GROMACS .gro file of C-alpha atoms in nm:
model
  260
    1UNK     CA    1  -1.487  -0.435   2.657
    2UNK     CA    2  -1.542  -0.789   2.756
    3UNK     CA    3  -1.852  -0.867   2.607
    4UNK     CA    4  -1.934  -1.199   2.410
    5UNK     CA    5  -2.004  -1.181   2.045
    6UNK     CA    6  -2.062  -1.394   1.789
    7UNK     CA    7  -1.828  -1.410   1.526
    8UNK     CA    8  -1.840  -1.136   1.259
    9UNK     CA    9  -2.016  -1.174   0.916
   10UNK     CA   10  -1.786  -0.992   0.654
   11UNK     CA   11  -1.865  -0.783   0.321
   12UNK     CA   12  -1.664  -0.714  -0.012
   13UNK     CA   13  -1.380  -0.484  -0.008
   14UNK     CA   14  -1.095  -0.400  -0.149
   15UNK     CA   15  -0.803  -0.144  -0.201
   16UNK     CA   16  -0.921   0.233  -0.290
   17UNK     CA   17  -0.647   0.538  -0.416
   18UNK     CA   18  -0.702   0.863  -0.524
   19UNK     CA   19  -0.432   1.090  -0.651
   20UNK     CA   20  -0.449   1.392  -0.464
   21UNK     CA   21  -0.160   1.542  -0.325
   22UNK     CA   22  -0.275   1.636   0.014
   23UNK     CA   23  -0.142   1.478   0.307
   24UNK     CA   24  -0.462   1.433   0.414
   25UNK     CA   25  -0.432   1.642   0.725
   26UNK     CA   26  -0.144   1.436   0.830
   27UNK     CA   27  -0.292   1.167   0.823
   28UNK     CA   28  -0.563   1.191   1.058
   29UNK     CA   29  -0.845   1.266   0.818
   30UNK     CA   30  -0.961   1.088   0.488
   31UNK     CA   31  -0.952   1.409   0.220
   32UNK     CA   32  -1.297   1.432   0.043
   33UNK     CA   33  -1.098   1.263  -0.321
   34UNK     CA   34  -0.997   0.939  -0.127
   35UNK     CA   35  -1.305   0.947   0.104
   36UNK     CA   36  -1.521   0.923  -0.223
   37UNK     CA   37  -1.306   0.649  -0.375
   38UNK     CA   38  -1.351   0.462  -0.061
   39UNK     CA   39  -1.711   0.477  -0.099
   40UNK     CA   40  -1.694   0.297  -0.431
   41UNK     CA   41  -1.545  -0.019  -0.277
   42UNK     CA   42  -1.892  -0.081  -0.079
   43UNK     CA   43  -2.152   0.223  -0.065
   44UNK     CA   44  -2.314   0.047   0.206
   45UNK     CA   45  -2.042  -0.017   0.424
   46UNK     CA   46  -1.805   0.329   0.341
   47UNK     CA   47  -2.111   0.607   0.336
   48UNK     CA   48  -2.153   0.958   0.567
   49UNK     CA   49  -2.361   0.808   0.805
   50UNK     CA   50  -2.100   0.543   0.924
   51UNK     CA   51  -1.871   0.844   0.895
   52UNK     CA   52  -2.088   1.071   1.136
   53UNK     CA   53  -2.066   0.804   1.391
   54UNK     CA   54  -1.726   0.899   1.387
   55UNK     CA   55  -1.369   0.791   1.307
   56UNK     CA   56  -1.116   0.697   1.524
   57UNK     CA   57  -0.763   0.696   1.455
   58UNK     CA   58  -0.537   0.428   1.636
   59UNK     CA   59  -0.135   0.420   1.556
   60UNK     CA   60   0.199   0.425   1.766
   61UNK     CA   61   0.117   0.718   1.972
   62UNK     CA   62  -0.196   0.580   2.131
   63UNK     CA   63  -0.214   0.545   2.478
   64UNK     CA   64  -0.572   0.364   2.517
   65UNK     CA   65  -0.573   0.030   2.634
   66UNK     CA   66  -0.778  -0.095   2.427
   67UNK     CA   67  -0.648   0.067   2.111
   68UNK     CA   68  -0.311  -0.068   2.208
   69UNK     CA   69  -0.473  -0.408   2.200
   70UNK     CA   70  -0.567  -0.401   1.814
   71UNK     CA   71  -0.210  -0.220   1.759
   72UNK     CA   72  -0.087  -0.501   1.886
   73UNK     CA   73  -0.242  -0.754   1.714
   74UNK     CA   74  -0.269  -0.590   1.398
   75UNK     CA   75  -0.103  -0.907   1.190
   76UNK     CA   76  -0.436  -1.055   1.318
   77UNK     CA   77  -0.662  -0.835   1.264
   78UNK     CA   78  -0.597  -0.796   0.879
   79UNK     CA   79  -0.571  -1.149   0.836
   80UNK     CA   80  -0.930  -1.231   1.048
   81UNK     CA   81  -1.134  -0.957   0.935
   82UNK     CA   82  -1.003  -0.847   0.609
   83UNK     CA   83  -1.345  -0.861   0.442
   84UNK     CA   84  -1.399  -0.568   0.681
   85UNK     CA   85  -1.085  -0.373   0.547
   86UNK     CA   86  -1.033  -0.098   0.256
   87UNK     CA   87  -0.758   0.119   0.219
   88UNK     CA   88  -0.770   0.488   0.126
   89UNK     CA   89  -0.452   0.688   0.039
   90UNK     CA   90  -0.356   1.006  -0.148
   91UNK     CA   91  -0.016   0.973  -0.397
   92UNK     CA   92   0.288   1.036  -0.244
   93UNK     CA   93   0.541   0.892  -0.556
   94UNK     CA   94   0.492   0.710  -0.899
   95UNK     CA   95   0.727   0.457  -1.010
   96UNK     CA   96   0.905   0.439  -0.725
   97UNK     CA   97   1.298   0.409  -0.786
   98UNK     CA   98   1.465   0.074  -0.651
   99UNK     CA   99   1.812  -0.013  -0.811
  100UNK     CA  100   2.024   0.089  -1.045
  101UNK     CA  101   2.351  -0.008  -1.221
  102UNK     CA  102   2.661   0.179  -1.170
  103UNK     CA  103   2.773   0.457  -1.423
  104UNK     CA  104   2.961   0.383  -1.763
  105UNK     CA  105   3.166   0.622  -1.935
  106UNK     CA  106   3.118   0.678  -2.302
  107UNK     CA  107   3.222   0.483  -2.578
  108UNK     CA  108   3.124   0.129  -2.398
  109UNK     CA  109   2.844  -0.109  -2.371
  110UNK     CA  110   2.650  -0.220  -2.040
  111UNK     CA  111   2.516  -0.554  -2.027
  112UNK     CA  112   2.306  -0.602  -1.781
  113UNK     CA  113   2.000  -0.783  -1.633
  114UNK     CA  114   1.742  -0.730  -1.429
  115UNK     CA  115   1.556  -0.984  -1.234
  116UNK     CA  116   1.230  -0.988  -1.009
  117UNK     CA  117   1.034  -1.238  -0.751
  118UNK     CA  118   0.708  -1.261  -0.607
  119UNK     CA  119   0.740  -1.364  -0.289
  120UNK     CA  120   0.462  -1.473  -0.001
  121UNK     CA  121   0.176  -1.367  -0.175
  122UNK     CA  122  -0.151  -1.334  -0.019
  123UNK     CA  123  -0.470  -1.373  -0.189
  124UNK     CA  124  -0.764  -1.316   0.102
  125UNK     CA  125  -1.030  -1.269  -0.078
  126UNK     CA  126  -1.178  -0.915  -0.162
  127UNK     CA  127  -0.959  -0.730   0.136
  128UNK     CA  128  -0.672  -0.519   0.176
  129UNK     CA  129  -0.431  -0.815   0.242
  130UNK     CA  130  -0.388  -0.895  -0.133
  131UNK     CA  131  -0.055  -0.902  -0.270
  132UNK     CA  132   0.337  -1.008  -0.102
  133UNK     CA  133   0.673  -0.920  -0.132
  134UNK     CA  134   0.880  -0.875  -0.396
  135UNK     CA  135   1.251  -0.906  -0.445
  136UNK     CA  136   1.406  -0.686  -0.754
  137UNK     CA  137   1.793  -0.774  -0.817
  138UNK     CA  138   2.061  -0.592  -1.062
  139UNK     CA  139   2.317  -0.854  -1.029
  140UNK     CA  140   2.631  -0.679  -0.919
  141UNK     CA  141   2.458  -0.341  -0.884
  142UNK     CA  142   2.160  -0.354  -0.621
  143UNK     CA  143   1.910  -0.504  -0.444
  144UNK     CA  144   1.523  -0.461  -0.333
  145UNK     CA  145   1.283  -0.592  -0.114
  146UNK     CA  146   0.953  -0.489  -0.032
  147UNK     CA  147   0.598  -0.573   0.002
  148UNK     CA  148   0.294  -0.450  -0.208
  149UNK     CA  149  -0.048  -0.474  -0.227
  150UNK     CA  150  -0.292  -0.476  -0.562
  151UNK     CA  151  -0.543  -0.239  -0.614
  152UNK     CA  152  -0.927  -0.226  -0.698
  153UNK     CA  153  -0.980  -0.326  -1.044
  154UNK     CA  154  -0.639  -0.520  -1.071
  155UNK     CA  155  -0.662  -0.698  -1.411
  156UNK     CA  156  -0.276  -0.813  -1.462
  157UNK     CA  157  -0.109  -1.070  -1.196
  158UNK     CA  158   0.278  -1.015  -1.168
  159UNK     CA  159   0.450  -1.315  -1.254
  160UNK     CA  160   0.601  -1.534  -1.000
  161UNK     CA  161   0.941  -1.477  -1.163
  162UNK     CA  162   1.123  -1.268  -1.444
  163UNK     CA  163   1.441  -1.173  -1.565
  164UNK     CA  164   1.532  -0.949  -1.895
  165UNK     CA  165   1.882  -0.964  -2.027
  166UNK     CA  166   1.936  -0.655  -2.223
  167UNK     CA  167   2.211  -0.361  -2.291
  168UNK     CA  168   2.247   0.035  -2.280
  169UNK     CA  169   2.567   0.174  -2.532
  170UNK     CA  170   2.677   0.509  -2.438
  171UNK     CA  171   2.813   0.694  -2.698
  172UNK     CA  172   3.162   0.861  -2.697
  173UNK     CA  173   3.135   1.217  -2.473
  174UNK     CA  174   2.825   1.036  -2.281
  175UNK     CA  175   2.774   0.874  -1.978
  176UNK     CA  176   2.464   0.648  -1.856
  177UNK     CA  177   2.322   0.370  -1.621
  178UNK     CA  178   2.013   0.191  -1.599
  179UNK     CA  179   1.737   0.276  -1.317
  180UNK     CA  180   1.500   0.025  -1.221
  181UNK     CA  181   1.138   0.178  -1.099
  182UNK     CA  182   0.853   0.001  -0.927
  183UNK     CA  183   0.566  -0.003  -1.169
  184UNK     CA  184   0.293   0.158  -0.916
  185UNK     CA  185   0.262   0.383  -0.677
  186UNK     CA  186   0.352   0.467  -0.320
  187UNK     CA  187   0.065   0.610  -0.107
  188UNK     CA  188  -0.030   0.729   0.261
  189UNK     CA  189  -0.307   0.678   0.404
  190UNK     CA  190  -0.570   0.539   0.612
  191UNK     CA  191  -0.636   0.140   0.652
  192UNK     CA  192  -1.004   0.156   0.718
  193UNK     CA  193  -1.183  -0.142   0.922
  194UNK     CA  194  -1.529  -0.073   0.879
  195UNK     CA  195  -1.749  -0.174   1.146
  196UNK     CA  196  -2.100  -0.218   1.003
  197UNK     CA  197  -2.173  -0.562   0.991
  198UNK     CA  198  -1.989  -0.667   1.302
  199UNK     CA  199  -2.235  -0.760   1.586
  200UNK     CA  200  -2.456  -0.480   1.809
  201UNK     CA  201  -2.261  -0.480   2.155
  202UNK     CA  202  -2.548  -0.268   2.313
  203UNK     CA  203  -2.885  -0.100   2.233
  204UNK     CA  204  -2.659   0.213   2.213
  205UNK     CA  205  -2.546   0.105   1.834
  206UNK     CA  206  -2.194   0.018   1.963
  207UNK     CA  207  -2.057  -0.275   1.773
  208UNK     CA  208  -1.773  -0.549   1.905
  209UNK     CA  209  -1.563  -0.841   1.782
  210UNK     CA  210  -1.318  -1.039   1.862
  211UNK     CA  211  -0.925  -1.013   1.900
  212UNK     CA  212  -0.629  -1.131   2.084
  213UNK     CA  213  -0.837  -1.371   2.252
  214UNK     CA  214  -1.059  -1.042   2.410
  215UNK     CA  215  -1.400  -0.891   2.267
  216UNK     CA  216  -1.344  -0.564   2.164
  217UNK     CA  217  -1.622  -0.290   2.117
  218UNK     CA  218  -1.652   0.067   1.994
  219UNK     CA  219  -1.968   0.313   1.898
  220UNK     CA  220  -1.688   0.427   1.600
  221UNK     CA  221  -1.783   0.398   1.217
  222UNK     CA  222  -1.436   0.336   1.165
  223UNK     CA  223  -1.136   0.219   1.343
  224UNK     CA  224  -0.839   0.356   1.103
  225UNK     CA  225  -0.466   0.312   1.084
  226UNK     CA  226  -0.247   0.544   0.961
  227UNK     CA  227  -0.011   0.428   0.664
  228UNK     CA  228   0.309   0.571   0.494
  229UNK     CA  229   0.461   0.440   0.178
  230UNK     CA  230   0.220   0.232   0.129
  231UNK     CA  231   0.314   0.059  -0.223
  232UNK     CA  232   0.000  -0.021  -0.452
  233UNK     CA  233   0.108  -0.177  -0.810
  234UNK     CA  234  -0.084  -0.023  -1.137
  235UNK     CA  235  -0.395  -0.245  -1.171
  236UNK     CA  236  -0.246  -0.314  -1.535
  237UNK     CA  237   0.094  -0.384  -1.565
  238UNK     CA  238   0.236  -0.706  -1.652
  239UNK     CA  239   0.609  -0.661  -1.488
  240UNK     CA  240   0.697  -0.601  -1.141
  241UNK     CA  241   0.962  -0.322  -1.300
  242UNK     CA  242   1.010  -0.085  -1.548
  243UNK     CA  243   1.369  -0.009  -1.677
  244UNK     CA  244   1.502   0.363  -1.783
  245UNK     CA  245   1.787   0.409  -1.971
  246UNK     CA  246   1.927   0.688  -1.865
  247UNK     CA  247   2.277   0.911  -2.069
  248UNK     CA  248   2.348   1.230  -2.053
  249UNK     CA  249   2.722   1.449  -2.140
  250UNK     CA  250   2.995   1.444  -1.965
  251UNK     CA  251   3.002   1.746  -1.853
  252UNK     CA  252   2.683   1.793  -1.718
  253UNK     CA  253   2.570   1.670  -1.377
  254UNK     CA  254   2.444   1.281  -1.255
  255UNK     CA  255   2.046   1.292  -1.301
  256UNK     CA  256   1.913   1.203  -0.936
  257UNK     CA  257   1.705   0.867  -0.939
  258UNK     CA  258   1.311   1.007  -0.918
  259UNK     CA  259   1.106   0.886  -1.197
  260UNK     CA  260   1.115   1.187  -1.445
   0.00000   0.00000   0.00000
């Protein structure tokens, strides 16, 4: 565990999805959908002999010294090594809701507006740290904050700041309100830090690098984290938000806030 190495030489990589369902065996497995998207981010890096050398899962629960030592200075290790990084996940939720205005009664008109900011956003170059927070606002009605990250293939940057002024008018025997949906999708998963390319710690194949000022080694493929809601924004859209107008009769019930 306290061998020297060199510092590490990184590769491309980026953010991989797929949209299964699965939970992919709670977490503690890629499924075979995300496993193969993962292999499209770098074949050489993400392939079934890295995989055979085995994976090894490190989150809250560990009890390993060692593995305690990357928990805890995970902030670092995304930030030092994110060439090394990809993350798989399977679809939890699209369009994610995050505000909404309060209900009108018939016969009246909401104004309203809805505003977004980009906030601390991170460009490192071809890893999973690529994207920031962002703050969504319905003035008077609600509030967001929350981080994302882009995708692979991400063609359309969300602009720094936006606001659209615009009304619903519920008709007479109606009522209505205005949900506000993340334009993406949320995802668990597995943050993968690949180890090929890091240095040889031994003739045994192990591999080591550096972290939290100790030199850290492993005969793993993989060291992965476990990730829940996990928010990834479509590789195309323009807006940090889309905006459903939503009416329906008086008498019948409130329609809950999931994206329909």
């Amino acid at each position: 565990m306290h061998h020297k190495c060199p510092g590490a030489g990184t590769h491309h990589r980026g953010v991989a999805v797929c949209t299964s369902r699965r939970n992919a065996a709670a977490l503690h497995q890629p499924c075979e959908e995300q496993w193969a998207e993962v292999k499209q981010v770098c074949p050489e890096c993400f392939d079934d002999a890295e995989r055979e050398r085995g994976i090894t899962i490190i989150d809250h629960r560990t009890g390993h010294a060692t593995a305690r030592l990357v928990l805890d200075h995970f902030e670092e290790l995304i930030s030092r090594y994110a060439g090394h990084l990809a993350f798989g996940g399977c679809l939890a939720a699209r369009y994610p809701w995050r505000a909404a205005t309060a209900v009108v009664e018939g016969g009246a008109r909401l104004s309203y507006s809805v505003g977004s900011e980009i906030r601390k956003a991170v460009t490192a170059s071809g890893g999973w740290a690529v994207g920031g927070t962002v703050d969504i606002a319905v003035p008077g009605h609600g509030r967001f904050t929350g981080s994302y990250t882009h995708g692979v293939g991400n063609t359309s940057p969300w602009p720094s700041s936006d606001t659209v002024h615009s009304h619903l008018l519920v008709e007479p025997g109606e009522r209505g309100r205005i949900d506000v949906y993340g334009i993406g999708g949320v995802y668990a998963g597995l943050l993968y830090l690949a180890m090929s390319g890091f240095p040889e710690h031994d003739e045994s194949g192990a591999r080591c690098f550096d972290l939290g000022g100790h030199h850290v080694w492993t005969t793993s493929g993989y060291l992965c984290f476990p990730l829940k809601d996990a928010f990834v924004k479509s590789p195309d859209a323009p807006a940090a938000v889309l905006r459903l107008r939503r009416t329906w009769p008086d008498d019948a019930p409130q329609p809950g806030p999931a994206f329909p």
